[in-house]
mmCIF file of C-alpha atoms in Angstrom:
data_model
loop_
_atom_site.group_PDB
_atom_site.id
_atom_site.type_symbol
_atom_site.label_atom_id
_atom_site.label_comp_id
_atom_site.label_asym_id
_atom_site.label_seq_id
_atom_site.Cartn_x
_atom_site.Cartn_y
_atom_site.Cartn_z
ATOM 1 C CA MET A 1 -85.753 -143.108 114.951
ATOM 2 C CA GLU A 2 -84.473 -139.576 115.431
ATOM 3 C CA ILE A 3 -84.084 -137.036 112.625
ATOM 4 C CA ASN A 4 -80.462 -136.070 112.121
ATOM 5 C CA TRP A 5 -80.747 -132.346 111.408
ATOM 6 C CA LEU A 6 -77.019 -131.990 110.776
ATOM 7 C CA ILE A 7 -77.114 -134.349 107.788
ATOM 8 C CA ILE A 8 -80.345 -132.851 106.427
ATOM 9 C CA SER A 9 -78.979 -129.302 106.674
ATOM 10 C CA ALA A 10 -75.706 -130.349 105.003
ATOM 11 C CA ILE A 11 -77.637 -131.916 102.108
ATOM 12 C CA VAL A 12 -79.864 -128.821 101.723
ATOM 13 C CA ILE A 13 -76.828 -126.503 101.695
ATOM 14 C CA GLY A 14 -75.112 -128.773 99.169
ATOM 15 C CA VAL A 15 -78.164 -128.720 96.897
ATOM 16 C CA PHE A 16 -78.357 -124.907 97.052
ATOM 17 C CA LEU A 17 -74.656 -124.613 96.218
ATOM 18 C CA LEU A 18 -75.048 -127.014 93.287
ATOM 19 C CA VAL A 19 -78.041 -125.088 91.902
ATOM 20 C CA TYR A 20 -76.157 -121.786 92.285
ATOM 21 C CA PHE A 21 -73.109 -123.193 90.490
ATOM 22 C CA LEU A 22 -75.201 -124.614 87.639
ATOM 23 C CA ILE A 23 -77.093 -121.349 87.113
ATOM 24 C CA ARG A 24 -73.850 -119.355 87.084
ATOM 25 C CA GLN A 25 -72.205 -121.776 84.644
ATOM 26 C CA ASN A 26 -75.278 -121.709 82.395
ATOM 27 C CA LYS A 27 -75.111 -117.909 82.155
ATOM 28 C CA LYS A 28 -71.425 -118.067 81.205
ATOM 29 C CA ASP A 29 -72.053 -120.737 78.581
ATOM 30 C CA ARG A 30 -75.019 -118.861 77.121
ATOM 31 C CA LYS A 31 -72.966 -115.680 76.798
ATOM 32 C CA LYS A 32 -70.105 -117.578 75.162
ATOM 33 C CA ILE A 33 -72.387 -119.305 72.643
ATOM 34 C CA GLU A 34 -74.158 -116.048 71.782
ATOM 35 C CA GLU A 35 -70.804 -114.395 71.113
ATOM 36 C CA GLU A 36 -69.730 -117.306 68.893
ATOM 37 C CA LEU A 37 -72.985 -117.315 66.921
ATOM 38 C CA ASN A 38 -73.021 -113.541 66.457
ATOM 39 C CA PHE A 39 -69.362 -113.357 65.462
ATOM 40 C CA THR A 40 -68.775 -111.862 62.034
ATOM 41 C CA LYS A 41 -65.291 -111.400 60.708
ATOM 42 C CA GLU A 42 -64.923 -107.753 59.855
ATOM 43 C CA SER A 43 -62.844 -107.028 56.809
ATOM 44 C CA GLU A 44 -61.435 -103.750 55.629
ATOM 45 C CA GLU A 45 -63.016 -104.104 52.205
ATOM 46 C CA ALA A 46 -66.712 -103.769 51.545
ATOM 47 C CA GLU A 47 -68.384 -106.845 50.129
ATOM 48 C CA ILE A 48 -69.245 -106.332 46.470
ATOM 49 C CA ASN A 49 -71.555 -108.593 44.539
ATOM 50 C CA ASN A 50 -70.055 -109.102 41.070
ATOM 51 C CA ASP A 51 -72.772 -111.450 39.890
ATOM 52 C CA LEU A 52 -74.204 -110.129 36.615
ATOM 53 C CA ASN A 53 -77.148 -112.561 36.557
ATOM 54 C CA LEU A 54 -79.214 -110.638 39.096
#
């Protein structure tokens, strides 16, 4: 039985492309989640604590 180098090389290239795509997508998702978690709504007024029981 002969090794079909064309099929093996196509599979290896496909695996490398898949890994590259997944790493790139992971970086995008991580950046998006970090922005969502660090998001604070900025208001024009300063927050004042009116609680007298401190």
